[in-house]
Short mmCIF file of C-alpha atoms in Angstrom, two decimals:
data_model
loop_
_atom_site.label_atom_id
_atom_site.label_comp_id
_atom_site.label_asym_id
_atom_site.label_seq_id
_atom_site.Cartn_x
_atom_site.Cartn_y
_atom_site.Cartn_z
CA MET A 89 130.81 -63.23 -73.73
CA GLY A 90 134.58 -63.44 -73.66
CA VAL A 91 136.13 -64.28 -76.27
CA THR A 92 139.63 -67.20 -75.94
CA PRO A 93 141.55 -66.10 -77.68
CA THR A 94 143.93 -68.07 -80.37
CA ALA A 95 146.61 -69.88 -79.90
CA PRO A 96 149.60 -68.41 -81.98
CA THR A 97 150.39 -70.67 -85.11
CA PRO A 98 153.93 -72.05 -84.93
CA ARG A 99 156.56 -71.24 -86.48
CA PRO A 100 158.63 -73.50 -88.38
CA ALA A 101 162.01 -74.27 -87.13
CA PRO A 102 164.07 -72.92 -89.01
CA SER A 103 166.61 -75.42 -91.18
CA PRO A 104 169.71 -75.19 -89.78
CA ARG A 105 172.71 -74.55 -92.20
CA SER A 106 174.86 -77.15 -93.51
CA ALA A 107 178.66 -76.89 -92.11
CA PRO A 108 181.38 -74.88 -94.77
CA PRO A 109 182.74 -77.27 -96.45
CA ALA A 110 186.12 -78.26 -94.38
CA ARG A 111 189.74 -76.62 -96.38
CA PRO A 112 192.48 -79.13 -97.16
CA ALA A 113 195.66 -78.40 -95.28
CA VAL A 114 196.99 -80.88 -98.14
CA LEU A 115 197.15 -81.63 -101.03
CA ALA A 116 198.74 -85.32 -101.44
CA ILE A 117 200.39 -85.84 -104.98
CA ASP A 118 202.14 -89.49 -106.08
CA ALA A 119 203.03 -89.61 -109.55
CA GLY A 120 204.98 -92.71 -111.19
CA ASN A 121 205.83 -93.76 -114.47
CA SER A 122 202.69 -94.62 -115.58
CA LYS A 123 200.08 -93.10 -113.31
CA THR A 124 199.80 -90.37 -110.51
CA ASP A 125 197.62 -90.14 -108.08
CA ALA A 126 196.42 -86.76 -105.10
CA ALA A 127 194.29 -86.16 -102.45
CA LEU A 128 192.74 -83.20 -101.09
CA ILE A 129 192.96 -83.57 -97.10
CA ALA A 130 191.13 -82.27 -94.30
CA ALA A 131 194.11 -80.99 -91.72
CA ASP A 132 192.03 -83.72 -89.28
CA GLY A 133 192.54 -86.35 -91.79
CA THR A 134 189.44 -86.64 -93.44
CA VAL A 135 189.85 -86.81 -97.01
CA LEU A 136 187.78 -84.25 -99.38
CA GLY A 137 188.56 -85.42 -103.10
CA THR A 138 190.36 -87.90 -105.38
CA GLY A 139 191.69 -87.31 -108.36
CA ARG A 140 194.09 -89.62 -111.63
CA SER A 141 195.84 -88.75 -114.02
CA GLY A 142 198.86 -89.97 -116.78
CA GLY A 143 202.36 -91.54 -116.23
CA PHE A 144 205.35 -88.27 -115.09
CA GLN A 145 208.20 -88.87 -117.25
CA PRO A 146 210.03 -85.05 -117.47
CA PRO A 147 212.61 -86.48 -118.90
CA ARG A 148 211.29 -87.33 -121.59
CA THR A 149 208.08 -84.31 -122.21
CA GLY A 150 210.32 -81.97 -119.72
CA VAL A 151 209.12 -79.85 -116.79
CA GLU A 152 206.12 -78.15 -117.88
CA GLU A 153 204.38 -80.96 -119.67
CA ALA A 154 204.61 -83.17 -116.64
CA VAL A 155 203.07 -80.78 -114.31
CA ASP A 156 200.59 -81.03 -116.65
CA VAL A 157 200.08 -84.45 -116.40
CA LEU A 158 200.25 -83.44 -111.65
CA ALA A 159 197.54 -80.86 -113.39
CA GLN A 160 194.50 -83.13 -114.40
CA ALA A 161 194.57 -85.54 -111.34
CA VAL A 162 194.36 -82.09 -109.27
CA ALA A 163 191.47 -80.45 -111.08
CA GLU A 164 189.65 -83.70 -110.26
CA ALA A 165 190.20 -83.79 -107.35
CA ALA A 166 189.26 -80.65 -106.20
CA GLU A 167 186.39 -81.12 -108.55
CA ALA A 168 185.79 -84.04 -106.25
CA ALA A 169 185.86 -81.55 -103.19
CA ALA A 170 183.64 -78.91 -105.14
CA LEU A 171 186.45 -75.75 -104.76
CA PRO A 172 186.77 -73.61 -107.68
CA LEU A 173 189.51 -72.64 -109.71
CA PRO A 174 192.91 -71.30 -107.50
CA ALA A 175 192.97 -67.54 -107.70
CA PRO A 176 196.36 -65.89 -107.06
CA GLY A 177 195.98 -65.39 -102.99
CA ALA A 178 193.79 -68.18 -102.40
CA PRO A 179 195.24 -71.84 -103.05
CA TYR A 180 193.75 -75.57 -102.30
CA ALA A 181 196.17 -76.50 -100.11
CA GLU A 182 198.54 -75.10 -96.78
CA GLN A 183 200.93 -77.83 -97.65
CA VAL A 184 201.53 -79.35 -101.08
CA ALA A 185 203.46 -82.75 -100.49
CA ALA A 186 204.83 -84.24 -104.13
CA CYS A 187 205.94 -87.92 -104.29
CA LEU A 188 207.80 -88.24 -107.78
CA ALA A 189 209.30 -90.89 -110.33
CA ASN A 190 212.30 -88.93 -111.73
CA ALA A 191 212.80 -86.92 -108.97
CA ASP A 192 215.91 -88.26 -108.69
CA LEU A 193 217.96 -85.80 -107.19
CA PRO A 194 218.13 -82.39 -105.04
CA VAL A 195 218.16 -80.40 -107.78
CA GLU A 196 215.95 -82.27 -109.49
CA GLU A 197 213.62 -81.81 -106.47
CA ARG A 198 213.90 -78.25 -106.79
CA ARG A 199 213.53 -77.46 -110.08
CA LEU A 200 209.92 -79.03 -109.14
CA ALA A 201 209.32 -77.40 -106.09
CA ASP A 202 209.81 -74.33 -108.66
CA ALA A 203 206.76 -75.31 -110.88
CA ILE A 204 205.02 -77.14 -109.05
CA GLY A 205 204.91 -74.21 -107.18
CA ALA A 206 205.00 -71.28 -110.07
CA ARG A 207 200.79 -73.58 -110.54
CA GLY A 208 199.65 -71.66 -106.81
CA TRP A 209 198.50 -74.66 -105.31
CA GLY A 210 199.02 -74.46 -101.88
CA SER A 211 200.88 -72.20 -99.99
CA ALA A 212 203.82 -74.59 -99.29
CA THR A 213 205.94 -77.06 -101.73
CA ARG A 214 207.68 -80.45 -100.52
CA VAL A 215 209.01 -82.65 -103.79
CA PHE A 216 210.42 -86.05 -102.63
CA ASN A 217 210.82 -88.63 -104.53
CA ASP A 218 208.17 -91.36 -104.91
CA THR A 219 209.57 -94.47 -102.53
CA PHE A 220 209.21 -91.45 -99.78
CA ALA A 221 206.07 -92.49 -99.92
CA ILE A 222 206.70 -95.85 -99.57
CA LEU A 223 207.93 -95.41 -96.64
CA ARG A 224 206.03 -93.21 -94.60
CA ALA A 225 202.79 -95.27 -95.91
CA GLY A 226 204.88 -98.27 -94.38
CA LEU A 227 204.80 -96.44 -90.72
CA SER A 228 202.49 -96.42 -88.32
CA GLY A 229 202.25 -93.61 -86.05
CA GLY A 230 202.42 -89.90 -86.11
CA GLU A 231 206.39 -90.26 -85.26
CA PRO A 232 208.81 -88.90 -87.34
CA PRO A 233 209.81 -91.53 -90.36
CA ARG A 234 213.01 -94.24 -89.40
CA GLY A 235 213.79 -97.00 -90.95
CA VAL A 236 214.51 -98.30 -94.81
CA ALA A 237 211.90 -98.77 -97.82
CA VAL A 238 213.02 -101.17 -100.40
CA VAL A 239 210.77 -100.40 -104.08
CA CYS A 240 210.95 -101.95 -107.19
CA GLY A 241 208.51 -101.59 -109.55
CA ALA A 242 209.85 -100.26 -113.61
CA GLY A 243 212.64 -99.52 -111.99
CA ILE A 244 214.26 -100.04 -108.30
CA ASN A 245 215.75 -97.69 -105.29
CA CYS A 246 216.17 -97.27 -101.36
CA VAL A 247 215.59 -94.22 -99.32
CA GLY A 248 215.74 -93.83 -95.10
CA MET A 249 215.21 -91.34 -92.95
CA ARG A 250 215.52 -90.32 -88.74
CA PRO A 251 213.15 -88.60 -86.78
CA ASP A 252 216.57 -86.51 -86.07
CA GLY A 253 215.94 -85.09 -90.01
CA ARG A 254 219.18 -87.59 -91.52
CA THR A 255 218.26 -89.25 -94.52
CA ALA A 256 219.88 -92.83 -96.42
CA ARG A 257 219.09 -92.18 -101.03
CA PHE A 258 221.09 -93.96 -103.52
CA PRO A 259 220.52 -91.06 -106.92
CA ALA A 260 218.82 -94.27 -109.18
CA LEU A 261 219.44 -92.74 -112.35
CA GLY A 262 219.64 -96.73 -114.04
CA GLN A 263 223.22 -98.56 -114.82
CA ILE A 264 224.92 -94.96 -114.56
CA SER A 265 225.01 -94.93 -110.85
CA GLY A 266 225.24 -99.04 -109.99
CA ASP A 267 221.44 -100.06 -110.66
CA TRP A 268 220.83 -103.01 -111.26
CA GLY A 269 217.33 -105.36 -111.42
CA GLY A 270 213.17 -103.45 -111.22
CA GLY A 271 210.79 -104.44 -113.41
CA GLY A 272 212.67 -103.49 -117.06
CA GLY A 273 216.43 -104.83 -116.08
CA LEU A 274 214.52 -107.64 -115.17
CA ALA A 275 212.88 -108.29 -118.48
CA ALA A 276 215.97 -106.89 -120.04
CA GLU A 277 217.57 -109.95 -118.45
CA ALA A 278 215.85 -112.16 -119.12
CA LEU A 279 215.67 -111.20 -122.98
CA TRP A 280 219.69 -111.59 -122.81
CA TRP A 281 219.74 -115.23 -121.68
CA ALA A 282 216.81 -115.91 -123.67
CA ALA A 283 218.76 -114.91 -127.16
CA ARG A 284 222.11 -116.94 -126.60
CA ALA A 285 220.22 -119.29 -125.43
CA GLN A 286 218.51 -119.66 -128.46
CA ASP A 287 222.31 -119.02 -131.23
CA GLY A 288 224.44 -121.25 -128.85
CA ARG A 289 226.23 -117.98 -127.07
CA GLY A 290 224.31 -119.18 -123.33
CA GLY A 291 223.54 -122.39 -122.13
CA PRO A 292 219.71 -123.59 -122.12
CA THR A 293 216.54 -122.00 -120.89
CA GLU A 294 213.20 -122.29 -121.22
CA LEU A 295 213.09 -118.62 -121.17
CA ALA A 296 214.50 -118.39 -124.80
CA ALA A 297 211.09 -120.53 -125.56
CA ALA A 298 208.69 -118.75 -122.83
CA LEU A 299 209.27 -115.47 -123.38
CA PRO A 300 208.82 -115.34 -127.37
CA GLY A 301 205.49 -117.40 -126.69
CA HIS A 302 203.69 -114.85 -124.34
CA PHE A 303 203.50 -112.88 -127.84
CA GLY A 304 202.38 -115.49 -129.45
CA LEU A 305 205.20 -116.09 -131.27
CA GLY A 306 207.22 -119.74 -132.89
CA SER A 307 211.79 -117.76 -131.00
CA MET A 308 213.73 -116.03 -130.03
CA ALA A 309 214.39 -114.81 -133.70
CA GLU A 310 211.51 -113.16 -134.57
CA LEU A 311 210.84 -111.98 -131.01
CA ILE A 312 214.26 -110.08 -131.40
CA GLU A 313 212.99 -109.02 -134.99
CA ALA A 314 209.53 -106.96 -133.32
CA LEU A 315 211.00 -105.28 -130.88
CA HIS A 316 213.81 -103.72 -133.26
CA LEU A 317 211.40 -103.15 -135.72
CA GLY A 318 208.51 -101.78 -134.25
CA THR A 319 206.06 -104.05 -134.34
CA LEU A 320 205.81 -104.76 -131.14
CA ALA A 321 206.15 -101.85 -128.59
CA HIS A 322 209.19 -101.87 -127.14
CA GLY A 323 207.19 -100.83 -123.82
CA ARG A 324 204.86 -104.52 -123.63
CA THR A 325 208.88 -106.06 -122.74
CA HIS A 326 207.48 -105.55 -118.73
CA GLU A 327 205.08 -108.21 -119.43
CA LEU A 328 207.44 -110.26 -119.36
CA VAL A 329 208.74 -109.50 -115.78
CA PRO A 330 205.46 -112.87 -114.26
CA VAL A 331 207.17 -114.97 -117.68
CA LEU A 332 210.88 -114.53 -116.01
CA PHE A 333 208.77 -115.32 -112.54
CA SER A 334 206.54 -119.01 -113.81
CA VAL A 335 210.30 -120.16 -115.32
CA ALA A 336 211.92 -119.47 -112.77
CA ALA A 337 209.66 -120.88 -109.35
CA ALA A 338 209.71 -124.59 -112.17
CA GLY A 339 213.08 -124.80 -111.97
CA ASP A 340 214.94 -123.18 -114.42
CA ALA A 341 218.66 -122.70 -113.25
CA VAL A 342 219.00 -119.01 -115.52
CA ALA A 343 215.28 -117.77 -114.72
CA SER A 344 216.55 -118.22 -110.94
CA ALA A 345 220.16 -117.17 -110.75
CA ILE A 346 218.33 -113.89 -111.69
CA VAL A 347 215.43 -113.98 -109.64
CA GLU A 348 217.93 -114.28 -106.94
CA ARG A 349 220.01 -111.94 -107.98
CA GLN A 350 217.46 -109.46 -107.48
CA ALA A 351 217.15 -110.58 -104.04
CA ASP A 352 220.64 -110.21 -103.75
CA GLU A 353 220.27 -106.83 -104.80
CA VAL A 354 217.29 -105.64 -102.57
CA VAL A 355 219.35 -107.27 -99.67
CA VAL A 356 222.41 -104.82 -100.18
CA LEU A 357 220.56 -101.95 -101.05
CA ALA A 358 218.10 -101.91 -97.37
CA ALA A 359 222.22 -102.67 -95.02
CA VAL A 360 223.71 -100.28 -96.88
CA ALA A 361 220.75 -97.89 -96.75
CA LEU A 362 220.69 -98.78 -92.78
CA ALA A 363 224.04 -98.96 -92.21
CA ARG A 364 224.32 -94.70 -93.19
CA LEU A 365 221.78 -94.36 -90.83
CA ASP A 366 223.66 -96.83 -87.83
CA LEU A 367 220.58 -98.39 -87.61
CA LEU A 368 221.72 -102.20 -87.83
CA GLU A 369 222.74 -102.37 -84.63
CA GLU A 370 218.41 -101.86 -83.68
CA GLU A 371 215.37 -102.97 -84.16
CA ALA A 372 214.23 -101.20 -87.66
CA PRO A 373 211.05 -101.09 -90.74
CA VAL A 374 212.70 -103.03 -94.06
CA LEU A 375 209.77 -101.95 -96.15
CA LEU A 376 209.13 -103.56 -99.07
CA GLY A 377 207.15 -101.98 -102.09
CA GLY A 378 206.34 -102.10 -106.06
CA GLY A 379 204.95 -104.02 -108.25
CA VAL A 380 208.56 -107.01 -108.36
CA LEU A 381 208.08 -107.19 -103.95
CA THR A 382 204.45 -106.76 -103.41
CA ALA A 383 203.41 -109.80 -106.13
CA GLY A 384 204.27 -112.48 -103.77
CA HIS A 385 206.96 -113.94 -105.82
CA GLU A 386 207.59 -117.38 -103.30
CA GLN A 387 211.06 -117.63 -104.47
CA LEU A 388 212.09 -113.63 -104.15
CA ASP A 389 210.37 -113.23 -100.36
CA ARG A 390 211.98 -116.25 -99.37
CA ARG A 391 215.85 -115.27 -100.72
CA ILE A 392 215.37 -111.77 -99.44
CA ALA A 393 214.44 -112.20 -95.91
CA ALA A 394 216.99 -114.93 -95.45
CA GLY A 395 219.15 -112.17 -97.07
CA LEU A 396 218.98 -109.84 -94.44
CA ALA A 397 218.62 -111.75 -91.77
CA ARG A 398 222.33 -112.69 -92.25
CA ARG A 399 223.42 -108.39 -92.63
CA ALA A 400 220.98 -106.94 -91.15
CA PRO A 401 219.50 -109.64 -88.07
CA ARG A 402 217.06 -106.47 -86.19
CA ALA A 403 215.66 -105.48 -89.12
CA ARG A 404 211.71 -106.27 -89.55
CA VAL A 405 210.98 -106.60 -93.10
CA SER A 406 207.64 -105.95 -93.97
CA VAL A 407 205.93 -105.09 -98.00
CA VAL A 408 203.58 -102.20 -98.53
CA SER A 409 200.66 -102.46 -100.51
CA ALA A 410 198.31 -99.18 -99.25
CA PRO A 411 199.00 -96.73 -101.89
CA PRO A 412 201.62 -94.12 -102.13
CA VAL A 413 199.62 -91.75 -102.15
CA LEU A 414 198.93 -92.36 -98.54
CA GLY A 415 202.32 -92.03 -97.55
CA ALA A 416 202.21 -88.07 -99.25
CA GLY A 417 199.31 -87.16 -97.21
CA LEU A 418 200.87 -88.42 -93.96
CA LEU A 419 204.20 -86.39 -94.87
CA GLY A 420 202.42 -83.88 -95.69
CA LEU A 421 200.72 -83.68 -92.18
CA ASP A 422 203.74 -84.23 -90.41
CA ALA A 423 204.56 -80.73 -91.59
CA LEU A 424 202.16 -79.16 -90.18
CA GLY A 425 202.32 -80.72 -87.42
CA ALA A 426 199.17 -82.79 -86.90
CA LEU A 427 198.22 -84.88 -84.19
CA PRO A 428 198.16 -89.06 -83.94
CA GLU A 429 194.10 -89.50 -84.64
CA ALA A 430 193.60 -87.37 -88.37
CA HIS A 431 197.31 -90.05 -89.32
CA GLY A 432 194.69 -92.83 -88.51
CA LYS A 433 192.28 -90.94 -90.41
CA LEU A 434 193.96 -90.55 -93.59
CA ARG A 435 195.46 -94.12 -93.32
CA ALA A 436 191.38 -95.95 -92.05
CA HIS A 437 190.65 -93.95 -95.48
CA PHE A 438 193.38 -95.96 -97.28
CA GLY A 439 193.09 -98.49 -94.73
#
């Protein structure tokens, strides 16, 4: 009798190997006075990890201490991306694109680029003023940036770029460089007018009651004393900006004049930058960013639109609400010659 052969036991199929994690192409950093965001981005636009830390203030803390704050956000992003600590010759990314507050002069950009480059996070490091992040975030597609951005947050600044590499910018160092406005400037102006209204040196304004009332105080004299003696932190004066806009919206003449002056300053910054870049006679985007300009204050927005219609009638005005770290990431992808699809994927992530 023959023997029936036994069928061989099938071997289990090998388990598929997981693909190795993508190596970051860009380390994008956006650092403002109040917070820092970092993102590690692959060449195809995939966001591999993000991190956040505190404000970036090298004039107050010194450069190295300020870069330590960036390092906290970078470390959090690297941990999210499951990357080891950088070793000599093994950086996180090919390109570091850092858009930084307080990088207002070329010499400051160079110093900060050297300090960041020394950390070994990227094979190459490029530093921009943080206003460039708003400009790049507001421009679609993978084409080189072309247009102007005005940012009005804690301070005010404006930059512009053309595809040929030309830029327009301002020192943005406060009163010494001819600046006016921003959250800090608006709060100071409102306090000035309110103080003079109370003691008789100026005309009447509802700001004299509304500003101290915001802090539960009964008069401008009490508010001035609290700020002077430090019982109320001076940093809290930024809370007065929405109060100013509310009083202006109710029809107060003094508050309205402050709001209108801020709008006029935004218009003149944009128009001058467009003229420097020979864009006044062409259709060109004017992008508005920062807390003051993204808050939707009707009176401010209306006057900006009317002013630009007169001084730059071909400008296309829009508000940028995307996070500025998107702009830093796009600048990094630009430097690497990334495909438009990569720009689109990155934009969709932060969309």
